[in-house]
CSV table of C-alpha atoms and ligand atoms in Angstrom, one decimal:
chain,number,residue,atom,x,y,z
A,1,MET,CA,-8.7,-28.3,-4.7
A,2,LYS,CA,-7.8,-24.8,-5.9
A,3,ALA,CA,-5.2,-22.6,-4.2
A,4,LEU,CA,-5.4,-18.8,-4.4
A,5,VAL,CA,-2.0,-17.1,-4.0
A,6,ALA,CA,-1.9,-13.3,-3.4
A,7,VAL,CA,1.2,-11.6,-4.8
A,8,LYS,CA,2.2,-8.0,-4.4
A,9,ARG,CA,4.4,-5.8,-6.6
A,10,VAL,CA,6.8,-3.9,-4.4
A,11,VAL,CA,10.2,-2.2,-4.6
A,12,ASP,CA,12.8,-4.8,-5.2
A,13,TYR,CA,14.4,-5.8,-1.8
A,14,ASN,CA,17.9,-4.9,-3.2
A,15,VAL,CA,17.0,-1.3,-3.8
A,16,LYS,CA,18.1,1.2,-1.2
A,17,VAL,CA,14.8,3.2,-0.9
A,18,ARG,CA,14.9,6.9,-0.7
A,19,VAL,CA,12.3,9.1,1.1
A,20,LYS,CA,10.7,11.7,-1.1
A,21,ALA,CA,11.7,15.3,-0.4
A,22,ASP,CA,8.2,16.2,0.9
A,23,GLN,CA,8.2,13.2,3.3
A,24,THR,CA,4.9,11.8,1.9
A,25,GLY,CA,6.4,8.4,1.0
A,26,VAL,CA,9.3,6.8,-0.8
A,27,GLU,CA,10.6,7.5,-4.3
A,28,LEU,CA,9.0,5.1,-6.8
A,29,ALA,CA,10.0,6.7,-10.1
A,30,ASN,CA,12.5,4.6,-12.1
A,31,VAL,CA,12.9,2.2,-9.2
A,32,LYS,CA,13.2,-1.6,-9.9
A,33,MET,CA,10.1,-3.4,-8.8
A,34,ALA,CA,9.7,-7.1,-8.0
A,35,MET,CA,7.4,-9.7,-6.4
A,36,ASN,CA,7.3,-9.3,-2.7
A,37,PRO,CA,9.7,-12.0,-1.4
A,38,PHE,CA,7.2,-13.5,1.0
A,39,CYS,CA,4.7,-13.8,-1.9
A,40,GLU,CA,7.4,-15.7,-3.9
A,41,ILE,CA,7.5,-18.2,-1.1
A,42,ALA,CA,3.7,-18.4,-1.2
A,43,VAL,CA,3.8,-19.2,-4.9
A,44,GLU,CA,6.6,-21.8,-4.4
A,45,GLU,CA,4.6,-23.5,-1.7
A,46,ALA,CA,1.5,-23.7,-3.8
A,47,VAL,CA,3.6,-25.2,-6.7
A,48,ARG,CA,5.0,-27.8,-4.4
A,49,LEU,CA,1.5,-28.8,-3.2
A,50,LYS,CA,0.5,-29.1,-6.8
A,51,GLU,CA,3.5,-31.3,-7.5
A,52,GLN,CA,2.5,-33.5,-4.6
A,53,GLY,CA,-1.0,-33.8,-6.1
A,54,VAL,CA,-2.7,-32.0,-3.2
A,55,ILE,CA,-3.7,-29.0,-5.2
A,56,THR,CA,-5.1,-29.2,-8.8
A,57,GLU,CA,-5.0,-25.5,-9.8
A,58,ILE,CA,-3.2,-22.4,-8.7
A,59,ILE,CA,-4.6,-18.9,-9.3
A,60,ALA,CA,-2.4,-15.9,-8.6
A,61,VAL,CA,-4.1,-12.6,-7.8
A,62,THR,CA,-2.8,-9.1,-7.3
A,63,VAL,CA,-4.2,-5.7,-6.7
A,64,GLY,CA,-2.1,-3.1,-8.4
A,65,PRO,CA,-1.3,-1.1,-11.5
A,66,GLU,CA,-1.2,-2.4,-15.0
A,67,ALA,CA,2.5,-3.0,-14.6
A,68,ALA,CA,1.8,-5.6,-11.9
A,69,GLN,CA,1.0,-8.0,-14.8
A,70,GLU,CA,4.8,-8.5,-14.7
A,71,GLN,CA,4.6,-10.1,-11.3
A,72,LEU,CA,1.6,-12.2,-12.3
A,73,ARG,CA,3.5,-13.5,-15.4
A,74,GLY,CA,6.3,-14.2,-13.0
A,75,ALA,CA,4.0,-16.2,-10.7
A,76,MET,CA,2.7,-18.1,-13.7
A,77,ALA,CA,6.3,-18.8,-14.9
A,78,LEU,CA,6.9,-20.4,-11.4
A,79,GLY,CA,3.8,-22.6,-11.9
A,80,ALA,CA,0.5,-20.7,-11.3
A,81,ASP,CA,-2.1,-21.7,-13.9
A,82,SER,CA,-3.9,-18.4,-14.3
A,83,ALA,CA,-3.9,-14.9,-12.8
A,84,ILE,CA,-6.2,-12.1,-11.9
A,85,LEU,CA,-5.1,-8.4,-11.9
A,86,ILE,CA,-7.5,-6.2,-10.0
A,87,LYS,CA,-6.3,-2.9,-11.5
A,88,SER,CA,-5.8,0.2,-9.4
A,89,ASP,CA,-3.5,3.1,-10.0
A,90,GLU,CA,-4.0,4.3,-6.5
A,91,GLU,CA,-2.6,2.7,-3.3
A,92,VAL,CA,-5.0,0.1,-2.0
A,93,GLN,CA,-4.7,-0.4,1.7
A,94,PRO,CA,-4.8,-3.8,3.5
A,95,LEU,CA,-8.5,-3.7,4.5
A,96,ALA,CA,-9.6,-3.0,0.9
A,97,VAL,CA,-7.2,-5.6,-0.5
A,98,ALA,CA,-8.7,-8.1,2.0
A,99,ARG,CA,-12.2,-7.2,0.8
A,100,LEU,CA,-11.2,-7.7,-2.8
A,101,LEU,CA,-9.5,-11.0,-2.0
A,102,LYS,CA,-12.7,-12.1,-0.2
A,103,ALA,CA,-14.7,-11.3,-3.3
A,104,VAL,CA,-12.3,-13.4,-5.4
A,105,CYS,CA,-12.6,-16.2,-2.9
A,106,ASP,CA,-16.4,-16.1,-3.3
A,107,GLN,CA,-16.0,-16.6,-7.0
A,108,VAL,CA,-13.0,-19.0,-7.1
A,109,GLN,CA,-13.9,-21.1,-3.9
A,110,PRO,CA,-10.3,-22.0,-3.1
A,111,GLY,CA,-9.5,-24.6,-0.5
A,112,LEU,CA,-6.3,-22.8,0.5
A,113,ILE,CA,-5.2,-19.2,0.3
A,114,ILE,CA,-1.5,-18.7,0.6
A,115,MET,CA,-0.1,-15.2,1.1
A,116,GLY,CA,3.0,-13.5,2.4
A,117,LYS,CA,3.2,-12.7,6.1
A,118,GLN,CA,3.9,-9.1,5.1
A,119,ALA,CA,4.7,-6.9,2.1
A,120,ILE,CA,8.1,-5.4,2.5
A,121,ASP,CA,6.9,-2.0,1.3
A,122,GLY,CA,4.3,-1.1,4.0
A,123,ASP,CA,5.3,-3.8,6.5
A,124,ASN,CA,1.6,-4.0,7.4
A,125,ASN,CA,1.3,-7.7,8.3
A,126,GLN,CA,-2.5,-7.3,8.1
A,127,THR,CA,-4.0,-8.5,4.9
A,128,GLY,CA,-4.0,-12.3,5.5
A,129,GLN,CA,-5.5,-11.9,9.0
A,130,MET,CA,-8.2,-9.5,7.7
A,131,LEU,CA,-9.1,-11.8,4.8
A,132,ALA,CA,-9.5,-14.8,7.2
A,133,ALA,CA,-11.8,-12.7,9.4
A,134,LEU,CA,-13.9,-11.3,6.5
A,135,ALA,CA,-14.3,-14.7,4.9
A,136,GLY,CA,-14.8,-16.6,8.1
A,137,TYR,CA,-11.8,-18.9,7.3
A,138,ALA,CA,-9.3,-20.3,9.7
A,139,GLN,CA,-5.9,-18.6,9.7
A,140,ALA,CA,-2.3,-19.9,10.2
A,141,THR,CA,0.2,-17.1,10.1
A,142,PHE,CA,4.0,-17.1,9.9
A,143,ALA,CA,4.2,-20.7,8.4
A,144,SER,CA,7.5,-22.4,8.3
A,145,LYS,CA,6.1,-25.8,7.4
A,146,LEU,CA,2.8,-26.7,5.7
A,147,VAL,CA,1.3,-30.2,5.3
A,148,VAL,CA,-2.2,-30.5,3.7
A,149,ALA,CA,-4.2,-33.7,4.0
A,150,ASP,CA,-7.8,-34.9,4.6
A,151,GLY,CA,-9.4,-31.4,4.4
A,152,LYS,CA,-7.0,-30.0,7.0
A,153,ALA,CA,-3.7,-28.2,7.1
A,154,GLN,CA,-1.0,-28.7,9.7
A,155,VAL,CA,1.1,-25.6,10.0
A,156,THR,CA,4.2,-25.1,11.9
A,157,ARG,CA,4.4,-21.4,12.9
A,158,GLU,CA,7.5,-19.3,13.8
A,159,ILE,CA,6.7,-17.8,17.1
A,160,ASP,CA,8.9,-15.9,19.6
A,161,GLY,CA,11.5,-18.3,21.0
A,162,GLY,CA,10.2,-21.4,19.2
A,163,LEU,CA,7.8,-23.2,16.9
A,164,GLN,CA,4.1,-23.9,17.3
A,165,THR,CA,2.3,-26.6,15.2
A,166,ILE,CA,-1.4,-26.1,14.7
A,167,GLU,CA,-4.1,-27.8,12.6
A,168,VAL,CA,-6.7,-25.8,10.8
A,169,ASN,CA,-9.8,-26.8,8.8
A,170,LEU,CA,-9.9,-25.9,5.2
A,171,PRO,CA,-10.6,-23.4,3.6
A,172,ALA,CA,-7.8,-21.6,5.5
A,173,VAL,CA,-5.5,-18.6,5.0
A,174,VAL,CA,-1.8,-19.4,5.4
A,175,THR,CA,0.8,-16.7,5.5
A,176,THR,CA,4.4,-17.5,4.8
A,177,ASP,CA,7.5,-17.0,6.8
A,178,LEU,CA,11.0,-16.9,5.4
A,179,ARG,CA,12.0,-20.5,6.3
A,180,LEU,CA,9.0,-22.2,4.6
A,181,ASN,CA,10.9,-22.9,1.4
A,182,GLU,CA,13.5,-21.6,-1.0
A,183,PRO,CA,11.7,-20.4,-4.2
A,184,ARG,CA,12.9,-21.8,-7.5
A,185,TYR,CA,14.0,-19.7,-10.4
A,186,ALA,CA,11.7,-19.7,-13.4
A,187,SER,CA,13.2,-21.5,-16.4
A,188,LEU,CA,13.2,-19.9,-19.8
A,189,PRO,CA,10.7,-22.3,-21.3
A,190,ASN,CA,8.4,-21.7,-18.3
A,191,ILE,CA,8.7,-17.9,-18.8
A,192,MET,CA,7.7,-18.4,-22.4
A,193,LYS,CA,4.8,-20.7,-21.5
A,194,ALA,CA,3.6,-18.2,-18.9
A,195,LYS,CA,3.0,-15.6,-21.6
A,196,LYS,CA,0.2,-17.8,-23.0
A,197,LYS,CA,-1.5,-18.5,-19.7
A,198,PRO,CA,-4.9,-16.7,-19.0
A,199,LEU,CA,-4.7,-13.4,-17.2
A,200,THR,CA,-7.9,-11.6,-16.4
A,201,VAL,CA,-8.0,-7.9,-15.7
A,202,THR,CA,-10.7,-6.5,-13.5
A,203,THR,CA,-11.3,-3.5,-11.3
A,204,ALA,CA,-12.4,-3.0,-7.7
A,205,GLY,CA,-15.8,-1.8,-9.0
A,206,ASP,CA,-16.4,-5.2,-10.7
A,207,TYR,CA,-16.5,-6.6,-7.2
A,208,GLY,CA,-18.5,-3.7,-5.7
A,209,VAL,CA,-15.7,-3.0,-3.3
A,210,ASP,CA,-14.9,0.6,-2.1
A,211,VAL,CA,-11.1,1.0,-2.0
A,212,THR,CA,-11.1,4.6,-0.5
A,213,PRO,CA,-8.2,4.7,1.9
A,214,SER,CA,-9.1,4.8,5.6
A,215,ILE,CA,-5.5,5.4,6.8
A,216,LYS,CA,-3.6,8.6,6.0
A,217,THR,CA,0.2,8.6,6.1
A,218,LEU,CA,1.3,11.8,7.9
A,219,LYS,CA,5.0,11.5,7.5
A,220,VAL,CA,7.8,9.2,6.3
A,221,ALA,CA,11.3,9.8,7.6
A,222,ALA,CA,14.6,8.1,6.8
A,223,PRO,CA,16.6,6.6,9.6
A,224,LYS,CA,19.4,8.7,11.0
A,225,GLU,CA,22.6,8.4,9.1
A,226,ARG,CA,25.2,6.4,11.0
A,227,GLN,CA,28.4,8.3,11.8
A,228,ALA,CA,31.5,6.9,10.2
A,229,GLY,CA,33.6,4.6,12.5
A,230,ILE,CA,37.2,5.0,13.3
A,231,LYS,CA,40.1,2.5,13.6
A,232,VAL,CA,42.0,2.3,16.8
A,233,LYS,CA,45.7,1.1,16.9
A,234,THR,CA,45.8,-0.6,20.3
A,235,VAL,CA,43.5,-2.2,22.9
A,236,ALA,CA,44.6,0.5,25.4
A,237,GLU,CA,43.3,3.2,22.9
A,238,LEU,CA,40.1,1.3,22.5
A,239,VAL,CA,39.5,1.1,26.3
A,240,GLU,CA,40.4,4.8,26.7
A,241,LYS,CA,37.8,5.8,24.0
A,242,LEU,CA,35.1,3.5,25.5
A,243,LYS,CA,35.8,5.1,28.9
A,244,ASN,CA,36.2,8.8,28.0
A,245,GLU,CA,34.4,9.3,24.6
A,246,ALA,CA,31.6,6.7,24.5
A,247,LYS,CA,31.4,6.6,28.3
A,248,VAL,CA,30.2,3.0,28.3
A,249,LEU,CA,33.0,1.8,30.6
A,250,GLY,CA,33.4,3.0,34.2
B,1,LIG,P1,0.6,-6.7,4.2
B,1,LIG,O1,-0.6,-7.0,5.1
B,1,LIG,O2,0.4,-5.5,3.4
B,1,LIG,O3,1.9,-6.7,4.9
B,1,LIG,O4,0.7,-7.9,3.1
B,1,LIG,C1,0.7,-9.3,3.5
B,1,LIG,C2,0.4,-10.1,2.2
B,1,LIG,O5,-0.9,-9.8,1.7
B,1,LIG,C3,1.3,-9.9,1.0
B,1,LIG,O6,2.5,-10.7,1.2
B,1,LIG,C4,0.4,-10.4,-0.1
B,1,LIG,O7,0.3,-11.9,-0.1
B,1,LIG,C5,-1.0,-9.9,0.3
B,1,LIG,N1,-1.2,-8.6,-0.3
B,1,LIG,C6,-1.0,-7.4,0.3
B,1,LIG,N2,-1.3,-6.4,-0.6
B,1,LIG,C7,-1.6,-7.0,-1.8
B,1,LIG,C8,-1.9,-6.5,-3.1
B,1,LIG,N3,-2.0,-5.2,-3.3
B,1,LIG,N4,-2.2,-7.4,-4.0
B,1,LIG,C9,-2.1,-8.8,-3.7
B,1,LIG,N5,-1.8,-9.3,-2.5
B,1,LIG,C10,-1.5,-8.4,-1.6
């Protein structure tokens, strides 16, 4: 059984993002980029399933610029067997990404599609759900445990105030939550090997998918700067300030 893993190139989570002066988005020039952390978890889970003998082949796919090959090579260094870059220099929104992934599924026929629950740039949390609907596959979102056997996947999901375990028929879309696993680091020999693995470059046009945006961002604003705190010398001073300045004590 093949697994398709969707990975997105995003601003590295350690970078303190800055909003552009014209408020149309965040500054991307000369900013460190990386694989979306939830997608790293997706790749790790696929690799573990391959190590268990459940999956025979892992295909990583991304929709993004030429530079996103870096993240695909990263996925292959972690254990993906091959990769597909659907090249686009423009922003491709979740519905269009889902349509493209559906087209890849039609070609590859994976038994399992593993994706991040959200990309940390747009925080959309949409693509996996949309793909499942378009492809007519079952979906199991926010997975914190995944067991695959006998044509089914048992998925434990992180839900408000607890955990829910469901069983879905394959093929299914599973989206990863933070506690699913801890991704490994790629070893140097595996990074070298990944350079020789097959990477196919395509475009949205090859799949006949229109990627014209349907959503327009009107404005992006940075959160308000927090005021600097002060140190108080005594408990009495603290109580006095809470009463008379913050007015949170009666
Ligand atoms: P989102 O719906 O944008 O929050 O993204 C959820 C997940 O969908 C990500 O973690 C990826 O697995 C996948 N995804 C979103 N955008 C892309 C993209 N451009 N290329 C590949 N996968 C993507």
